[in-house]
Coordinates of C-alpha atoms and ligand atoms in Angstrom, one line a residue:
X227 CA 2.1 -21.9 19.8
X228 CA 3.5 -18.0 19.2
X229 CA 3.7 -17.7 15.3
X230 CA 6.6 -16.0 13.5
X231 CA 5.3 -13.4 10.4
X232 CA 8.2 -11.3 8.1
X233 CA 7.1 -8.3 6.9
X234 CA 8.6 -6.6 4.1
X235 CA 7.7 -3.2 3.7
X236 CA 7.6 -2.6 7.6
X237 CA 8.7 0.7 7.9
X238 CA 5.7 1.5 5.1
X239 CA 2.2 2.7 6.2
X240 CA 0.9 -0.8 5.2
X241 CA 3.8 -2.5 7.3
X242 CA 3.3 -0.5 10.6
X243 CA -0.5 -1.4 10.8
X244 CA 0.0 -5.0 9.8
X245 CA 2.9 -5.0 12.4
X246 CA 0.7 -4.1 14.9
X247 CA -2.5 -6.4 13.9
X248 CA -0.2 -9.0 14.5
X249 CA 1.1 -8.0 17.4
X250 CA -2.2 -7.8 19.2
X251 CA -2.6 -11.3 18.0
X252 CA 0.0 -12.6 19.6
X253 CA 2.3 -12.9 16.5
X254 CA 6.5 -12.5 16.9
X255 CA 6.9 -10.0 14.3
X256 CA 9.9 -9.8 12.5
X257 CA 10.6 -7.0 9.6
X258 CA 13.2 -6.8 6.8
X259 CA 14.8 -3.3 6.3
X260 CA 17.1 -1.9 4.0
X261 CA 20.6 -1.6 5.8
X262 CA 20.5 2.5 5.0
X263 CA 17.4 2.8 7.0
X264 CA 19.5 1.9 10.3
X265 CA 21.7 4.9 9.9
X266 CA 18.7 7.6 9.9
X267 CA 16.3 5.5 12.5
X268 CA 14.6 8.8 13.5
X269 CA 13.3 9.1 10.2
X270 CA 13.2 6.1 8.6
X271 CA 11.3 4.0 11.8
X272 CA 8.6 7.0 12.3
X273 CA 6.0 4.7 11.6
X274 CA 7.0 2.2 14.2
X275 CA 8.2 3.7 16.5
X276 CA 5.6 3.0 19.0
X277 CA 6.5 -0.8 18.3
X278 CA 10.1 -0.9 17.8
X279 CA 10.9 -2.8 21.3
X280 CA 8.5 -5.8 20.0
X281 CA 9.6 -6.3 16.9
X282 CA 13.0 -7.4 15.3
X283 CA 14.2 -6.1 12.6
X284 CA 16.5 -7.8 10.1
X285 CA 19.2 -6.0 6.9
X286 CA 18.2 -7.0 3.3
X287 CA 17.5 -5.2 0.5
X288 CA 15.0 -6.0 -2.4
X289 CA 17.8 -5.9 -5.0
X290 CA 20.0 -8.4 -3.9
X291 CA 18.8 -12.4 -3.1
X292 CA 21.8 -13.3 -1.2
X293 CA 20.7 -10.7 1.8
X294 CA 17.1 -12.3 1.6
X295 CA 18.6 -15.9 1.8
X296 CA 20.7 -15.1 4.5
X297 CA 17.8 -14.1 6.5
X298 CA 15.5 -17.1 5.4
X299 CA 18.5 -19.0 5.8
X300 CA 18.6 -18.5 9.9
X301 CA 15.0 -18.3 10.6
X302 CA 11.9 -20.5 9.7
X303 CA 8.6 -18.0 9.2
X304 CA 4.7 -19.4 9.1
X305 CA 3.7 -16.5 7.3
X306 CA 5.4 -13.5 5.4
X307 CA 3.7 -10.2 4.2
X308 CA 5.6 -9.5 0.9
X309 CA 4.5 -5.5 1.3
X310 CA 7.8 -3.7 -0.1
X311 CA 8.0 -2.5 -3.7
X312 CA 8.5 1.2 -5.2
X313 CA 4.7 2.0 -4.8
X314 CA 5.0 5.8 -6.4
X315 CA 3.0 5.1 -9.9
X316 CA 4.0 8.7 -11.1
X317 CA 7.8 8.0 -10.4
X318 CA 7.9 4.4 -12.1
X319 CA 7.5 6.1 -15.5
X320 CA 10.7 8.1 -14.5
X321 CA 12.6 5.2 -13.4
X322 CA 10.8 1.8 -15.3
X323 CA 14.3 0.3 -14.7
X324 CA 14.1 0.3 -11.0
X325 CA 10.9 0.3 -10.4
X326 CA 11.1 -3.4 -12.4
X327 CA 14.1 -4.3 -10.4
X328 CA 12.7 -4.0 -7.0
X329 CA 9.2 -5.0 -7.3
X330 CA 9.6 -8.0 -10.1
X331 CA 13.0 -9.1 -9.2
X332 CA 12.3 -8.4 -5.5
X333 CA 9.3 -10.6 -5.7
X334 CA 11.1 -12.9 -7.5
X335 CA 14.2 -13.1 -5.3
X336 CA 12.0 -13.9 -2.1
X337 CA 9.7 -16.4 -3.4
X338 CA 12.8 -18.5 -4.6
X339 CA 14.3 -17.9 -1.3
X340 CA 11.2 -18.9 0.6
X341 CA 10.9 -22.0 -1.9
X342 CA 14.0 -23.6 -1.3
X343 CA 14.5 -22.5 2.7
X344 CA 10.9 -22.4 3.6
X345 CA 8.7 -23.9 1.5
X346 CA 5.7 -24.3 4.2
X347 CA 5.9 -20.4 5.0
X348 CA 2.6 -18.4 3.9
X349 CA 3.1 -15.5 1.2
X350 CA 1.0 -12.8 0.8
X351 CA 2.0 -10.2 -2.2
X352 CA 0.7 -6.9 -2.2
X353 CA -1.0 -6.7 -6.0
X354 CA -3.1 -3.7 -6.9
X355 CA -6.0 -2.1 -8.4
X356 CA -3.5 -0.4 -11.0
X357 CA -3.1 -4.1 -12.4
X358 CA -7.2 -3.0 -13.5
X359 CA -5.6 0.5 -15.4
X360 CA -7.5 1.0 -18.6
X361 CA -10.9 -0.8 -16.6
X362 CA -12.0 -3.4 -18.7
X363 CA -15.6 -4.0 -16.3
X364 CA -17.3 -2.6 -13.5
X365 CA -17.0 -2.9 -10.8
X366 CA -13.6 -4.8 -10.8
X367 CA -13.3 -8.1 -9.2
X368 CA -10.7 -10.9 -9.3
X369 CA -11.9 -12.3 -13.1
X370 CA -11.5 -8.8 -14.5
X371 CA -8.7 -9.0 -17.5
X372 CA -5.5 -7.0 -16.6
X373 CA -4.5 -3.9 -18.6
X374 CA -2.1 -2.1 -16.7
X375 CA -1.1 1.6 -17.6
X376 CA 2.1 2.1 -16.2
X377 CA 5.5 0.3 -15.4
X378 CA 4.2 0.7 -12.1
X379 CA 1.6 -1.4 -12.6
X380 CA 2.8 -3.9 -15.0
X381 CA 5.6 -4.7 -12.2
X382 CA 2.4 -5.6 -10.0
X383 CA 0.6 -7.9 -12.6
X384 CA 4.2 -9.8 -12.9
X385 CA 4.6 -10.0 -9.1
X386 CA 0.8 -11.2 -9.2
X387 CA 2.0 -13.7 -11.7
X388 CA 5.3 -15.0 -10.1
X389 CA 2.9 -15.4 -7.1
X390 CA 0.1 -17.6 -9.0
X391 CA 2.7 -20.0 -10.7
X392 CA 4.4 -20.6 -7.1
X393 CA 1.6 -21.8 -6.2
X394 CA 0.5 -23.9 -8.6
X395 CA 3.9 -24.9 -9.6
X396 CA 5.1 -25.5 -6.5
X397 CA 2.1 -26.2 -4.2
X398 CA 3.5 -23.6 -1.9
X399 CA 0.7 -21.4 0.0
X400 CA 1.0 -18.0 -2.1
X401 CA -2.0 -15.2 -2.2
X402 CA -2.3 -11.9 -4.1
X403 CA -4.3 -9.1 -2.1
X404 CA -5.9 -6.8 -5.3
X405 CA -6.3 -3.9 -2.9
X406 CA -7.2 -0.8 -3.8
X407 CA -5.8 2.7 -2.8
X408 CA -5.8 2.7 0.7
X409 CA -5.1 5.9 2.5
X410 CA -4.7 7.4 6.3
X411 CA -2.6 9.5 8.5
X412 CA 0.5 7.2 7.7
X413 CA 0.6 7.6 4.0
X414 CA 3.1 9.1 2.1
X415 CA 3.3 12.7 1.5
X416 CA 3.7 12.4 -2.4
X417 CA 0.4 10.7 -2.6
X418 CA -2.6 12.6 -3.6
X419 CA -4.6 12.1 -0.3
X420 CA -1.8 13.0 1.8
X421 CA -0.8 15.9 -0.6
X422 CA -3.9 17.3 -0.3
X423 CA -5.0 16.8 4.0
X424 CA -1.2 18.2 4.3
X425 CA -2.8 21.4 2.0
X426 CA -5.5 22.3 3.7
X427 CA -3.4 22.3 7.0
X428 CA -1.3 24.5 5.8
X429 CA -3.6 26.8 4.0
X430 CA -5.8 26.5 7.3
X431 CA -2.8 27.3 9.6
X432 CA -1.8 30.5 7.0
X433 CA 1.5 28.7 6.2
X434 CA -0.1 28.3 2.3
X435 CA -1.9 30.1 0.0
X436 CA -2.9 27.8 -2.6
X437 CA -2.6 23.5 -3.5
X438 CA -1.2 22.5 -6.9
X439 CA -2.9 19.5 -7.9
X440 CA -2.7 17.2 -10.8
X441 CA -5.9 15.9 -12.7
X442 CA -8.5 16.5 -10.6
X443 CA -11.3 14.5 -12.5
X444 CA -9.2 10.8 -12.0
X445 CA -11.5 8.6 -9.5
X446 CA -10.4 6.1 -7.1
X447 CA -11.7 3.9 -4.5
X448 CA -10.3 5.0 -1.2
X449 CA -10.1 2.9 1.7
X450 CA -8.6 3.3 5.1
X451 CA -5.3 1.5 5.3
X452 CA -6.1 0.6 9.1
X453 CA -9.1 -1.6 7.5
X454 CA -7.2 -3.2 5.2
X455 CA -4.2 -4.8 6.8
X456 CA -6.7 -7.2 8.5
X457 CA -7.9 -8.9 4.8
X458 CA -4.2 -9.6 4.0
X459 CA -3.8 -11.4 8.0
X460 CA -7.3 -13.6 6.7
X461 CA -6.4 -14.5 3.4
X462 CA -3.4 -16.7 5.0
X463 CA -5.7 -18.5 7.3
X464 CA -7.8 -19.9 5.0
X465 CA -7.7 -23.8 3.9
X466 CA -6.8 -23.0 0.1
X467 CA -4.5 -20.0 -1.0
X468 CA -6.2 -17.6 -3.4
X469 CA -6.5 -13.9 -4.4
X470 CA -8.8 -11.4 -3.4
X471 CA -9.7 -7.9 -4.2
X472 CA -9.8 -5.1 -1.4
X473 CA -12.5 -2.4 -1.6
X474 CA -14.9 0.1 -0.5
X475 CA -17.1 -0.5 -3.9
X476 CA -17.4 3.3 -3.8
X477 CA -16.0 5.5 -6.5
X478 CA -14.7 9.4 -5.8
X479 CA -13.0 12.0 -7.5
X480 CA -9.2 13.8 -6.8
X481 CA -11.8 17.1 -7.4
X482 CA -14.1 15.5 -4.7
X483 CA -11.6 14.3 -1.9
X484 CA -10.1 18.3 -2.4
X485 CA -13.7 19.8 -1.8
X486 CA -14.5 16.8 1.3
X487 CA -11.1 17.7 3.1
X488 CA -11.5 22.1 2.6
X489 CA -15.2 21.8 3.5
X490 CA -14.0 20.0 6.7
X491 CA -12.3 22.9 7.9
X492 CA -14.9 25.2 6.8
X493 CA -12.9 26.1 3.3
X494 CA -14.1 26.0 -0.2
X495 CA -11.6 24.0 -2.3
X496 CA -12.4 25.9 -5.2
X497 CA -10.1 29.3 -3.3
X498 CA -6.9 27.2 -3.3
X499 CA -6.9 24.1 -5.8
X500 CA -5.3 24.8 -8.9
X501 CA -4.8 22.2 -11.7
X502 CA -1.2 22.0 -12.9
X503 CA -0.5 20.0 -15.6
X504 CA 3.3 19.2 -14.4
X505 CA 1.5 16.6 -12.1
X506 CA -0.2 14.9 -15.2
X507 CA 0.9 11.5 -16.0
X508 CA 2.0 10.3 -18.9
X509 CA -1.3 7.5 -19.3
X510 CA -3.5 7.8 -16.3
X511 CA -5.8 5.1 -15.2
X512 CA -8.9 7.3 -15.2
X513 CA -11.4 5.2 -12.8
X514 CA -11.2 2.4 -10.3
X515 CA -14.2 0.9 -8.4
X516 CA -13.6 -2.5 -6.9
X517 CA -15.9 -5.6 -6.0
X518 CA -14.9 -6.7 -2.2
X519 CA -17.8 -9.3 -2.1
X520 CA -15.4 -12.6 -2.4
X521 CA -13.2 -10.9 0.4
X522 CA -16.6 -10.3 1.9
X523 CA -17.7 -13.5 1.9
X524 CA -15.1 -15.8 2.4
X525 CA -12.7 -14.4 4.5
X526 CA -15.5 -12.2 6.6
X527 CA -13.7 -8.7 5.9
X528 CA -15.5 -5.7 6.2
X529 CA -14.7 -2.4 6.5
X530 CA -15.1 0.2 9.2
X531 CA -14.4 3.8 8.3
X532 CA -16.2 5.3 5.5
X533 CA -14.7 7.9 2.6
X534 CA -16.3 10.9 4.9
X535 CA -14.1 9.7 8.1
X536 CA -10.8 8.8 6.6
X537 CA -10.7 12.6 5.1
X538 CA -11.5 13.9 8.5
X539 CA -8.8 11.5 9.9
X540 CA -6.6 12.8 7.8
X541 CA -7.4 16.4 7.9
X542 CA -7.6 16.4 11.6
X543 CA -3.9 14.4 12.4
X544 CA -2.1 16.8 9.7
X545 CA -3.7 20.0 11.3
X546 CA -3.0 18.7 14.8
X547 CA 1.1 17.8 13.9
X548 CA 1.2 21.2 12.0
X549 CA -0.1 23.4 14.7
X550 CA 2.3 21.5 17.0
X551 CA 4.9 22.7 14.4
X552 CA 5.8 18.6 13.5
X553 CA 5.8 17.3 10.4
X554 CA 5.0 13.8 9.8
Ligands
LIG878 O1 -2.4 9.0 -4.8 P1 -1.9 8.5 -6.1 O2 -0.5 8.8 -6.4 O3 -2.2 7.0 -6.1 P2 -2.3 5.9 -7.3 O4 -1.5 6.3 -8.5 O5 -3.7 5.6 -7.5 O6 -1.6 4.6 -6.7 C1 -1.7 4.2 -5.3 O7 -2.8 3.3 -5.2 C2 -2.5 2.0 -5.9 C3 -3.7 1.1 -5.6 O8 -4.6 1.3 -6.7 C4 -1.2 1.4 -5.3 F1 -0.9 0.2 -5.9 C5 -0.1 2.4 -5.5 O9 1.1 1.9 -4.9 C6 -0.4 3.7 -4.8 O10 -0.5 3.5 -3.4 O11 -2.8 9.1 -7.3 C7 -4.2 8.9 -7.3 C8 -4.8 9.7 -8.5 C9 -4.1 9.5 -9.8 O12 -5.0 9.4 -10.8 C10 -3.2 10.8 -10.0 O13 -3.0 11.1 -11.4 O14 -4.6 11.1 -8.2 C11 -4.2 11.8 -9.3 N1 -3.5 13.0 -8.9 C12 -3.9 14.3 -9.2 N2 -3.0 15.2 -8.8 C13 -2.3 13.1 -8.2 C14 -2.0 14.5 -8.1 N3 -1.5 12.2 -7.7 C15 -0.4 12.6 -7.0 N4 0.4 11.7 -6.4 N5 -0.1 13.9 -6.9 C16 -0.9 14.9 -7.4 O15 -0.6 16.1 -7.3

């Protein structure tokens, strides 16, 4: 029988690859997007395009419950990825307010939706490694305490929450993915990987002379988003809901993903990076590392790129668009 998975967040890097895992699997795949995003489909549907004749997209915003009930309300779902949320941490401590509204009350708004419409439906919630912040162990794992350091991240420990007491309040099937940063070709140009493979194409290509960079010396764990859409399709298969963390188990440097991606086009970082303290944030979670061995273990997840070939992914696709004079 053809299972039915919503995915929130499809037009997201996270939502395109998921939306294609599951279409390889044989899943109909349906995606909520905001009603603005219809008007500017060019834009907006980049990252699906290759898949927007196989899968359906339905109008509801995060912010209001009635458009999520009304979609709940006319379909049954066995699964649905709960990916969307403002994800920038550096632009939730300029806007806490909305930040909290679409990724607390968002969360909020489609669990209770799902509860009283679809109670059998699978939920997966996109937590995070920021939940970690100020790191309390290391590596992390799923028993580390939570200390986040930004409203960014305190809106993921209360979606984490919200998730764990639907479950055991309600019995319903709810899971939290911990994942850590997880980066490729898709990303988002205001985060720091992106920034900085979209850099050196420009500096390689002479359209740039130099990359202003924030602190250089924060470390994160850096997957490939590609690998990591896969954990969230497992962790809703299992017998027993639960959470699990997301990770390479490797730790590396802003400093040392600037000199990996320069050095890959035969560049020394050190001619073009500049630290500017306007990209500084206000409390900075200095180091991440994360413990993938439950994933590992239970759900059989493993990764296949390493930190070497996800810079030269990226690298490679941004000096390929920018030479072809596009601009993804
Ligand atoms: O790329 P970032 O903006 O990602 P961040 O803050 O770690 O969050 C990402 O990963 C989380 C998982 O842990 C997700 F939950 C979240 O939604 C998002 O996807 O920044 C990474 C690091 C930070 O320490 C930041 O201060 O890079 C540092 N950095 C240095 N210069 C910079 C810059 N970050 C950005 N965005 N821009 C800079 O110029």
């Amino acid at each position: 029988m053809t299972k039915k998975a919503l995915i929130t967040g499809i037009t997201g890097q996270d939502g395109s690859y998921l939306a294609e895992h599951l279409l390889v699997m044989g899943y109909e795949v349906h995606g909520l997007v905001r009603r603005v995003a219809f008007e500017d489909p060019e834009r907006r549907f980049s990252r699906i395009r290759h898949v927007l004749q196989d899968v359906q997209l339905r109008p509801a915003s995060l912010e209001s419950f009635s458009s999520m009930f009304q979609v709940l309300s006319r379909e049954k779902f066995d699964e649905c990825y709960h990916l969307a949320a403002q994800s920038f941490v550096a632009e939730s401590f300029d806007d806490g307010f909305s930040t909290f509204n679409s990724n607390i009350n968002g969360t909020h708004y489609l669990l209770a939706a799902l509860r009283q419409l679809n109670p059998d439906c699978r939920f997966y919630f996109a937590g995070s490694s920021e939940m970690f912040g100020k790191v309390r162990e290391m590596p992390q794992k799923e028993t580390t305490p939570f200390h986040p350091r930004s409203p960014y991240g305190i809106s993921k420990v209360a979606g984490f929450e919200l998730t764990r007491n639907y479950r055991e309040a309600y019995g319903m099937f709810c899971c939290s993915g911990i994942l850590f940063n997880h980066e490729g070709p898709r990303r988002g140009h205001e985060f720091v990987t992106r920034k900085i493979s979209l850099g050196v194409a420009r500096v390689k290509l002479g359209k740039a002379k130099e990359l202003r960079i924030g602190n250089l010396e924060a470390r994160r764990d850096w997957g490939h988003a590609k690998d990591y859409v896969p954990a969230m399709h497992l962790m809703l298969q299992q017998d027993e809901p639960d959470d699990y963390v997301v990770a390479m188990g490797e730790t590396h440097s802003v400093r040392e993903f600037c000199e990996a991606a320069f050095s890959h086009v035969g560049l020394n970082y050190l001619d073009y990076v500049l630290e500017d303290p306007q990209f500084y944030r206000p409390a900075e979670v200095d180091l991440l590392i994360g413990d993938a061995s439950k994933a590992k273990t239970k759900l059989g997840w493993e990764p296949t790129y390493t930190f070497e070939t996800l810079v030269k992914e990226m690298v490679d696709s941004d000096l390929e668009s920018h030479s072809r004079g596009e601009r993804s």
